[in-house]
Amino acid sequence: MPDNKAVVYQGPGKVEVQEVPYPGFELKDGPGVNPANVGRKVPHGAIIKAVATNICGSDQHMVRGRTTAPAGLTLGHEITGEVIETGPDVEFIKVGDLVSVPFNIACGRCRNCKEGKTGVCENVNPDRAGSAYGYVDMGGWVGGQAQYVLVPYADWNLLKFPDRDRAMEKILDLAMLSDIFPTGYHGCVSAGVTTGSTVYIAGAGPVGLAAGVSAFLLGAAVVIVGDLNKERLEQARSFGCETVDVSQGDPQDQIAQIVGEPEVDCGVDAVGFEARGHGAEAETERPATVLNSLMQLTRAGGALGIPGLYVTGDPGAADEAAKKGSLSIRLGLGWAKSHAFYTGQCPVMRYNRKLMMAILHDRVQIAKAVNATPIPLDRAPQGYEEFDRGAARKYVLDPHGLLAKAG
C-alpha cells in the first residue's frame, strides 16, 4: 500500500507533516480517537486520494491551543478527492469517482440524518451528536489533511461530481463545497437572507467571505462585512461587499452611513469564540462581542445565523466562564427584539449539491472570492503560520500535485 503523509498537530503553535498509517476499514486507536470507536468496522467506507484538502479557521483554533486537542492528532476536515477503494458494503460510489466530502460525518440512518440534520448525526460520535474528521471531541475519525483518508458511509456522505474533466477545470471552486461555502450559505439562509435584504456579516475570514458570496447569490441588496483586518476587508470589497472596520468603533455608525439607518435585516456571525472587541478594545479578546453587536444592529423580528464556532472547552479563554463556553450574552436584548438564533454545524448535505451546480454553471466564483491559494502538503506549517497572522487567503493543500497540474 502507498505511503501516507499528513498534517499532525504537535501542540500549541506547531504542526508537522509526518508519515501516518495508511487508512483501512477499521478505526484504530490513536490520538483523539474515542475509546468506544476503537475497533469499529467500516465496511460502508471508501478510501479517498485527496486532490485538495483545505486549512480551516476551525483547525486554527486547535493549533493555537484553544481547545483540548491532543498532540498527535491528524488535522483536516475539508476534503475533495478521488475514490480509490471501497468497502464491501458500498453499492453506488465507484473507484475513480471524483467527490466532495462533507466535513460532517453522518450515518444516514438516525433520526437526525433522516431529518436533514447531518451536523448532529447520532451514530458517529459516542460522546454526543455530531462528528467531523480530524477534530477534537468529534469521535476520533482521522483527519483529511493527508494524502489518503477513510470516509465512512460513503454512499450517503460523498457528493460525486458528474463529469470528472469539467470538475477538474473548476476544482478550486469545488474544493470549497466540503465546508466553507455551504457553511457561509447556511449562515445566510438561517439569518433569513433573501431578495432585497440588507446583511451584516461579522468576520472577513474565509467563512465570512463565503457568506458574502452566498448573500449575493440569495439576492441580497446590500452585503456589509466587518473585520479588524484591512487585507481581508479589501478582499471582501473585491466582489462587491461594503465593509466596516470595527477597530474604528461600533459598527452601527458605519452601517448607518451605508444603508441610511443603524440596522440591517439579517446578521451573520462568522467569527466565533475568539472574537475581539470593537474600537478601543480591538486588541482585547471579548468572546461575546460579536453576538451582542449583532443583536444591537439586527432589526426587530430579524434573525441571526451563527456558523462561527463556539466550544464547550477553551483552556485559553480570558476568564473561567468562557473556558466552559459560558459567555455574557445579552439574551434579554435578543428576546425584546424577537430575534431568531440559529447555531451549530452547517448540515453540508443540505446545500452542497445545489452549490455544486451553481459552480459548474458559472453562477458563482467562490475560489476567487476567498482567494483560494494552493500550496504543497509539505508547506502546510507555513500555511498555518501565515493564516494565523491574518493572511487574506484560503490555503488549499495539494497532497499529490494534482492542483498544480490542473492549474
Short mmCIF file of C-alpha atoms in Angstrom, two decimals:
data_model
loop_
_atom_site.label_atom_id
_atom_site.label_comp_id
_atom_site.label_asym_id
_atom_site.label_seq_id
_atom_site.Cartn_x
_atom_site.Cartn_y
_atom_site.Cartn_z
CA MET A 1 0.00 0.00 0.00
CA PRO A 2 1.17 3.60 -0.59
CA ASP A 3 2.88 5.77 1.99
CA ASN A 4 0.65 8.36 3.63
CA LYS A 5 1.80 11.80 4.75
CA ALA A 6 -0.43 14.06 6.82
CA VAL A 7 -0.52 17.29 8.81
CA VAL A 8 -0.22 16.45 12.52
CA TYR A 9 -0.85 18.75 15.50
CA GLN A 10 2.18 18.74 17.81
CA GLY A 11 0.99 21.17 20.47
CA PRO A 12 0.13 24.87 20.67
CA GLY A 13 1.54 26.73 17.69
CA LYS A 14 3.12 23.73 16.00
CA VAL A 15 2.13 21.36 13.21
CA GLU A 16 4.32 18.97 11.23
CA VAL A 17 3.94 16.89 8.10
CA GLN A 18 4.59 13.28 9.11
CA GLU A 19 4.20 9.73 7.90
CA VAL A 20 0.93 8.29 9.24
CA PRO A 21 -0.72 4.90 8.76
CA TYR A 22 -2.49 4.25 5.51
CA PRO A 23 -6.24 4.09 6.20
CA GLY A 24 -8.10 0.80 6.47
CA PHE A 25 -11.72 -0.15 7.02
CA GLU A 26 -11.45 -0.22 10.80
CA LEU A 27 -10.86 2.56 13.32
CA LYS A 28 -7.57 2.11 15.17
CA ASP A 29 -6.52 3.57 18.50
CA GLY A 30 -4.65 6.86 18.30
CA PRO A 31 -4.58 10.48 19.48
CA GLY A 32 -8.12 11.80 19.87
CA VAL A 33 -9.86 8.55 18.94
CA ASN A 34 -12.80 7.90 21.22
CA PRO A 35 -12.15 4.58 23.02
CA ALA A 36 -15.67 3.46 22.17
CA ASN A 37 -14.85 3.83 18.47
CA VAL A 38 -11.63 1.79 18.58
CA GLY A 39 -12.10 -1.36 16.53
CA ARG A 40 -15.20 -0.04 14.78
CA LYS A 41 -15.59 -1.74 11.41
CA VAL A 42 -16.25 0.46 8.36
CA PRO A 43 -17.33 -1.85 5.51
CA HIS A 44 -19.52 1.01 4.25
CA GLY A 45 -16.48 3.29 3.79
CA ALA A 46 -14.25 4.43 0.95
CA ILE A 47 -10.57 5.33 0.79
CA ILE A 48 -10.09 8.76 -0.79
CA LYS A 49 -6.95 10.01 -2.52
CA ALA A 50 -7.00 13.69 -1.62
CA VAL A 51 -6.92 16.06 -4.58
CA ALA A 52 -7.47 19.10 -2.35
CA THR A 53 -7.68 19.46 1.43
CA ASN A 54 -8.03 22.89 2.97
CA ILE A 55 -6.79 24.67 6.08
CA CYS A 56 -9.78 25.92 8.06
CA GLY A 57 -10.15 28.52 10.78
CA SER A 58 -11.60 25.78 12.97
CA ASP A 59 -8.30 23.90 12.62
CA GLN A 60 -6.51 27.09 13.59
CA HIS A 61 -8.39 27.23 16.90
CA MET A 62 -6.86 23.85 17.80
CA VAL A 63 -3.40 24.79 16.60
CA ARG A 64 -3.48 27.92 18.75
CA GLY A 65 -4.10 25.70 21.76
CA ARG A 66 -7.62 26.97 22.27
CA THR A 67 -9.17 23.51 22.56
CA THR A 68 -8.40 20.27 24.37
CA ALA A 69 -7.00 18.65 21.19
CA PRO A 70 -4.24 16.12 21.98
CA ALA A 71 -0.80 16.21 20.41
CA GLY A 72 -0.54 13.72 17.56
CA LEU A 73 -3.99 14.48 16.14
CA THR A 74 -4.11 14.36 12.32
CA LEU A 75 -5.86 17.54 11.23
CA GLY A 76 -8.25 18.41 8.46
CA HIS A 77 -11.95 18.15 7.62
CA GLU A 78 -12.20 19.85 4.21
CA ILE A 79 -11.57 17.09 1.68
CA THR A 80 -12.03 16.70 -2.07
CA GLY A 81 -10.64 13.68 -3.84
CA GLU A 82 -10.78 10.50 -5.88
CA VAL A 83 -12.21 7.22 -4.65
CA ILE A 84 -9.50 4.55 -4.90
CA GLU A 85 -11.03 1.74 -2.83
CA THR A 86 -14.47 0.90 -1.47
CA GLY A 87 -15.61 -1.37 1.35
CA PRO A 88 -17.76 -4.43 0.65
CA ASP A 89 -20.98 -2.68 1.69
CA VAL A 90 -20.61 0.24 -0.74
CA GLU A 91 -23.09 -0.09 -3.61
CA PHE A 92 -23.18 3.11 -5.66
CA ILE A 93 -19.92 5.02 -5.23
CA LYS A 94 -17.27 3.60 -7.56
CA VAL A 95 -13.49 3.58 -7.75
CA GLY A 96 -12.44 6.54 -9.90
CA ASP A 97 -15.28 8.84 -8.80
CA LEU A 98 -14.21 12.41 -8.05
CA VAL A 99 -16.05 13.54 -4.94
CA SER A 100 -16.58 16.20 -2.31
CA VAL A 101 -16.55 15.05 1.30
CA PRO A 102 -18.88 16.95 3.67
CA PHE A 103 -17.00 17.81 6.85
CA ASN A 104 -19.92 16.42 8.89
CA ILE A 105 -19.68 12.67 9.30
CA ALA A 106 -23.19 11.27 9.10
CA CYS A 107 -24.64 7.76 9.09
CA GLY A 108 -27.77 8.45 7.02
CA ARG A 109 -29.75 6.13 9.28
CA CYS A 110 -30.52 8.01 12.52
CA ARG A 111 -33.43 10.33 13.17
CA ASN A 112 -31.38 13.48 12.70
CA CYS A 113 -29.86 12.35 9.40
CA LYS A 114 -33.30 11.42 8.10
CA GLU A 115 -34.49 14.93 9.01
CA GLY A 116 -31.54 16.50 7.15
CA LYS A 117 -29.67 17.45 10.35
CA THR A 118 -26.42 15.78 9.32
CA GLY A 119 -24.34 18.05 11.55
CA VAL A 120 -25.74 16.26 14.58
CA CYS A 121 -25.73 12.61 13.49
CA GLU A 122 -26.41 10.37 16.49
CA ASN A 123 -24.34 7.35 15.46
CA VAL A 124 -20.80 8.52 14.69
CA ASN A 125 -19.58 10.09 17.95
CA PRO A 126 -20.09 8.07 21.14
CA ASP A 127 -19.92 11.19 23.36
CA ARG A 128 -22.54 13.40 21.75
CA ALA A 129 -24.35 14.07 18.49
CA GLY A 130 -22.16 15.43 15.70
CA SER A 131 -18.80 14.48 14.26
CA ALA A 132 -16.09 15.66 11.88
CA TYR A 133 -12.76 14.46 10.53
CA GLY A 134 -9.62 15.37 12.47
CA TYR A 135 -11.35 17.41 15.14
CA VAL A 136 -11.21 17.37 18.91
CA ASP A 137 -14.04 15.56 20.73
CA MET A 138 -15.67 14.59 17.45
CA GLY A 139 -15.32 10.83 17.73
CA GLY A 140 -11.73 10.46 16.59
CA TRP A 141 -12.21 9.99 12.86
CA VAL A 142 -8.80 10.58 11.30
CA GLY A 143 -8.26 13.95 9.65
CA GLY A 144 -8.05 14.59 5.94
CA GLN A 145 -5.06 16.93 5.56
CA ALA A 146 -3.35 13.86 4.20
CA GLN A 147 -2.64 12.00 1.02
CA TYR A 148 -5.25 9.34 1.81
CA VAL A 149 -8.25 9.32 4.17
CA LEU A 150 -11.09 6.99 5.12
CA VAL A 151 -14.67 8.23 4.63
CA PRO A 152 -17.39 6.18 6.35
CA TYR A 153 -20.91 5.67 4.98
CA ALA A 154 -19.58 6.51 1.53
CA ASP A 155 -22.83 6.07 -0.41
CA TRP A 156 -24.51 8.57 1.91
CA ASN A 157 -21.74 11.08 2.55
CA LEU A 158 -19.96 11.52 -0.77
CA LEU A 159 -21.09 14.03 -3.39
CA LYS A 160 -19.98 12.75 -6.79
CA PHE A 161 -19.09 15.31 -9.44
CA PRO A 162 -20.99 14.44 -12.62
CA ASP A 163 -18.12 15.00 -15.06
CA ARG A 164 -14.50 14.49 -13.99
CA ASP A 165 -12.84 16.68 -16.63
CA ARG A 166 -15.26 19.53 -16.10
CA ALA A 167 -14.82 19.23 -12.34
CA MET A 168 -11.03 19.41 -12.57
CA GLU A 169 -11.37 22.66 -14.52
CA LYS A 170 -13.16 24.14 -11.51
CA ILE A 171 -11.54 22.08 -8.79
CA LEU A 172 -10.52 25.03 -6.58
CA ASP A 173 -14.11 26.24 -6.52
CA LEU A 174 -15.45 22.74 -5.89
CA ALA A 175 -12.95 22.28 -3.04
CA MET A 176 -14.94 24.88 -1.10
CA LEU A 177 -18.02 22.59 -1.04
CA SER A 178 -16.69 20.44 1.81
CA ASP A 179 -17.20 23.23 4.36
CA ILE A 180 -16.87 26.97 3.93
CA PHE A 181 -19.21 27.59 1.01
CA PRO A 182 -22.13 25.60 2.49
CA THR A 183 -21.28 26.99 5.94
CA GLY A 184 -21.40 30.60 4.74
CA TYR A 185 -24.55 29.86 2.76
CA HIS A 186 -26.15 28.21 5.80
CA GLY A 187 -25.36 31.28 7.90
CA CYS A 188 -27.18 33.44 5.40
CA VAL A 189 -30.14 31.10 4.93
CA SER A 190 -30.64 30.77 8.69
CA ALA A 191 -30.41 34.58 9.02
CA GLY A 192 -33.24 34.91 6.51
CA VAL A 193 -31.29 36.48 3.64
CA THR A 194 -33.44 36.86 0.54
CA THR A 195 -34.13 39.23 -2.35
CA GLY A 196 -33.51 42.81 -1.29
CA SER A 197 -32.08 42.02 2.16
CA THR A 198 -29.54 44.19 3.92
CA VAL A 199 -26.99 41.90 5.55
CA TYR A 200 -24.18 42.39 8.06
CA ILE A 201 -21.54 39.64 8.27
CA ALA A 202 -19.13 39.76 11.20
CA GLY A 203 -15.77 38.39 10.09
CA ALA A 204 -13.92 38.56 6.77
CA GLY A 205 -12.10 35.27 7.06
CA PRO A 206 -12.89 32.54 4.53
CA VAL A 207 -16.29 31.68 6.05
CA GLY A 208 -17.27 35.34 6.25
CA LEU A 209 -16.24 35.87 2.63
CA ALA A 210 -18.17 32.74 1.62
CA ALA A 211 -21.17 34.15 3.46
CA GLY A 212 -20.78 37.37 1.48
CA VAL A 213 -20.82 35.45 -1.80
CA SER A 214 -23.81 33.46 -0.56
CA ALA A 215 -25.75 36.58 0.40
CA PHE A 216 -25.43 37.91 -3.14
CA LEU A 217 -26.40 34.50 -4.54
CA LEU A 218 -29.55 34.64 -2.39
CA GLY A 219 -30.45 38.09 -3.72
CA ALA A 220 -29.26 40.50 -1.01
CA ALA A 221 -29.35 44.18 -1.93
CA VAL A 222 -26.50 45.23 0.37
CA VAL A 223 -23.84 42.99 1.94
CA ILE A 224 -21.66 44.55 4.64
CA VAL A 225 -18.66 42.71 6.08
CA GLY A 226 -16.98 43.79 9.31
CA ASP A 227 -13.46 42.91 10.46
CA LEU A 228 -10.26 44.28 12.01
CA ASN A 229 -8.01 43.03 9.20
CA LYS A 230 -7.64 45.55 6.37
CA GLU A 231 -6.42 42.98 3.82
CA ARG A 232 -9.41 40.77 4.46
CA LEU A 233 -11.76 43.74 4.18
CA GLU A 234 -10.13 44.58 0.86
CA GLN A 235 -10.79 41.01 -0.27
CA ALA A 236 -14.46 41.44 0.66
CA ARG A 237 -14.66 44.62 -1.41
CA SER A 238 -13.16 42.78 -4.39
CA PHE A 239 -16.51 41.10 -5.14
CA GLY A 240 -18.86 43.90 -4.20
CA CYS A 241 -19.26 43.91 -0.43
CA GLU A 242 -19.38 47.08 1.60
CA THR A 243 -17.04 46.95 4.59
CA VAL A 244 -16.82 48.10 8.18
CA ASP A 245 -13.53 48.40 10.09
CA VAL A 246 -14.59 47.55 13.63
CA SER A 247 -11.28 48.80 15.03
CA GLN A 248 -12.72 52.26 14.37
CA GLY A 249 -15.62 51.73 16.76
CA ASP A 250 -19.12 50.35 16.94
CA PRO A 251 -20.20 49.03 13.53
CA GLN A 252 -23.66 50.61 13.84
CA ASP A 253 -22.38 54.09 13.00
CA GLN A 254 -20.62 52.86 9.87
CA ILE A 255 -23.62 50.75 8.86
CA ALA A 256 -25.83 53.84 9.10
CA GLN A 257 -23.57 55.60 6.62
CA ILE A 258 -24.00 52.74 4.16
CA VAL A 259 -27.72 51.90 4.38
CA GLY A 260 -29.12 55.08 5.92
CA GLU A 261 -30.05 53.55 9.27
CA PRO A 262 -28.03 51.81 12.03
CA GLU A 263 -29.51 48.37 11.48
CA VAL A 264 -29.82 45.58 8.94
CA ASP A 265 -32.34 42.88 8.14
CA CYS A 266 -30.02 39.92 8.73
CA GLY A 267 -26.94 39.24 10.86
CA VAL A 268 -24.30 36.52 10.42
CA ASP A 269 -21.57 35.61 12.93
CA ALA A 270 -18.58 34.22 11.04
CA VAL A 271 -16.12 34.92 13.89
CA GLY A 272 -16.92 32.62 16.81
CA PHE A 273 -15.44 32.30 20.26
CA GLU A 274 -12.11 34.10 19.68
CA ALA A 275 -13.86 37.40 18.96
CA ARG A 276 -12.16 40.66 19.85
CA GLY A 277 -13.68 43.90 20.99
CA HIS A 278 -14.54 46.92 18.88
CA GLY A 279 -12.91 50.33 18.83
CA ALA A 280 -10.51 50.84 21.73
CA GLU A 281 -10.90 47.16 22.70
CA ALA A 282 -9.98 45.87 19.26
CA GLU A 283 -6.82 44.17 20.54
CA THR A 284 -8.57 42.59 23.53
CA GLU A 285 -10.39 39.29 23.40
CA ARG A 286 -14.09 39.78 24.08
CA PRO A 287 -15.81 36.49 23.14
CA ALA A 288 -19.37 37.83 23.43
CA THR A 289 -18.75 41.00 21.40
CA VAL A 290 -19.95 39.74 18.03
CA LEU A 291 -23.15 38.14 19.29
CA ASN A 292 -24.10 41.19 21.36
CA SER A 293 -23.24 43.51 18.48
CA LEU A 294 -25.39 41.50 16.06
CA MET A 295 -28.36 41.75 18.42
CA GLN A 296 -27.92 45.51 18.55
CA LEU A 297 -27.71 46.04 14.82
CA THR A 298 -30.20 43.46 13.52
CA ARG A 299 -33.73 44.82 13.19
CA ALA A 300 -36.53 43.68 15.47
CA GLY A 301 -38.03 40.50 14.09
CA GLY A 302 -34.81 39.64 12.26
CA ALA A 303 -32.61 36.58 12.60
CA LEU A 304 -29.01 35.74 13.43
CA GLY A 305 -27.19 32.96 11.62
CA ILE A 306 -24.28 31.77 13.75
CA PRO A 307 -21.96 29.45 11.81
CA GLY A 308 -18.96 30.81 13.75
CA LEU A 309 -17.52 28.15 16.06
CA TYR A 310 -18.28 28.14 19.78
CA VAL A 311 -16.85 25.44 22.05
CA THR A 312 -17.60 23.81 25.40
CA GLY A 313 -13.92 23.72 26.38
CA ASP A 314 -11.47 26.58 25.80
CA PRO A 315 -8.39 26.35 28.05
CA GLY A 316 -7.00 29.60 26.64
CA ALA A 317 -10.05 31.72 27.42
CA ALA A 318 -9.71 35.04 29.24
CA ASP A 319 -11.98 34.06 32.15
CA GLU A 320 -13.23 30.94 33.92
CA ALA A 321 -16.74 31.16 32.48
CA ALA A 322 -15.51 31.37 28.90
CA LYS A 323 -13.30 28.33 29.47
CA LYS A 324 -16.55 26.36 29.69
CA GLY A 325 -18.22 28.15 26.80
CA SER A 326 -20.26 30.47 29.03
CA LEU A 327 -20.41 33.99 27.61
CA SER A 328 -22.07 37.21 28.79
CA ILE A 329 -24.74 37.29 26.11
CA ARG A 330 -27.43 39.99 26.21
CA LEU A 331 -30.21 37.47 25.72
CA GLY A 332 -32.73 39.95 27.03
CA LEU A 333 -31.97 42.25 24.11
CA GLY A 334 -32.48 39.43 21.62
CA TRP A 335 -35.71 38.44 23.34
CA ALA A 336 -37.00 42.01 23.36
CA LYS A 337 -36.35 42.27 19.61
CA SER A 338 -37.92 38.84 18.90
CA HIS A 339 -34.73 37.62 17.25
CA ALA A 340 -34.34 34.10 15.95
CA PHE A 341 -30.94 32.46 16.62
CA TYR A 342 -29.62 29.56 14.58
CA THR A 343 -26.41 27.90 15.77
CA GLY A 344 -24.36 24.76 15.22
CA GLN A 345 -22.56 22.90 12.48
CA CYS A 346 -23.77 23.53 8.98
CA PRO A 347 -25.56 20.43 7.60
CA VAL A 348 -23.42 20.43 4.45
CA MET A 349 -25.51 17.89 2.56
CA ARG A 350 -28.49 20.24 2.67
CA TYR A 351 -26.69 22.63 0.31
CA ASN A 352 -23.65 21.10 -1.38
CA ARG A 353 -25.34 19.68 -4.49
CA LYS A 354 -27.12 22.96 -5.21
CA LEU A 355 -23.92 24.95 -4.73
CA MET A 356 -22.02 22.47 -6.92
CA MET A 357 -24.45 23.21 -9.73
CA ALA A 358 -24.02 26.95 -9.23
CA ILE A 359 -20.26 26.48 -9.58
CA LEU A 360 -20.40 24.17 -12.60
CA HIS A 361 -22.78 26.51 -14.43
CA ASP A 362 -20.75 29.67 -13.71
CA ARG A 363 -23.20 31.31 -11.34
CA VAL A 364 -20.53 31.89 -8.71
CA GLN A 365 -16.72 32.08 -8.39
CA ILE A 366 -16.19 31.15 -4.78
CA ALA A 367 -12.45 30.35 -5.07
CA LYS A 368 -11.70 33.83 -6.38
CA ALA A 369 -13.83 35.45 -3.69
CA VAL A 370 -11.98 33.71 -0.84
CA ASN A 371 -8.60 33.98 -2.60
CA ALA A 372 -8.07 30.21 -2.66
CA THR A 373 -4.32 29.58 -2.74
CA PRO A 374 -2.94 26.09 -3.48
CA ILE A 375 0.26 25.04 -1.69
CA PRO A 376 2.05 21.67 -1.48
CA LEU A 377 1.29 19.49 1.53
CA ASP A 378 4.85 19.95 2.81
CA ARG A 379 4.20 23.70 3.12
CA ALA A 380 1.25 23.22 5.46
CA PRO A 381 3.14 24.53 8.55
CA GLN A 382 3.91 27.74 6.67
CA GLY A 383 0.28 27.99 5.56
CA TYR A 384 -0.88 27.69 9.15
CA GLU A 385 1.56 30.40 10.26
CA GLU A 386 0.51 32.83 7.53
CA PHE A 387 -3.18 32.16 8.11
CA ASP A 388 -2.71 32.74 11.84
CA ARG A 389 -1.14 36.12 11.06
CA GLY A 390 -4.28 37.10 9.18
CA ALA A 391 -3.44 36.32 5.54
CA ALA A 392 -6.40 37.15 3.31
CA ARG A 393 -6.26 33.71 1.72
CA LYS A 394 -7.87 30.30 1.86
CA TYR A 395 -4.99 27.83 1.82
CA VAL A 396 -5.67 24.67 -0.17
CA LEU A 397 -3.22 21.81 0.30
CA ASP A 398 -2.21 19.84 -2.79
CA PRO A 399 -1.06 16.43 -1.49
CA HIS A 400 -0.35 14.84 -4.87
CA GLY A 401 0.45 17.84 -7.07
CA LEU A 402 -2.86 17.45 -8.93
CA LEU A 403 -3.97 21.05 -8.38
CA ALA A 404 -0.73 22.31 -9.87
CA LYS A 405 -1.36 20.17 -12.96
CA ALA A 406 -4.98 21.29 -13.18
CA GLY A 407 -3.94 24.95 -12.96
#
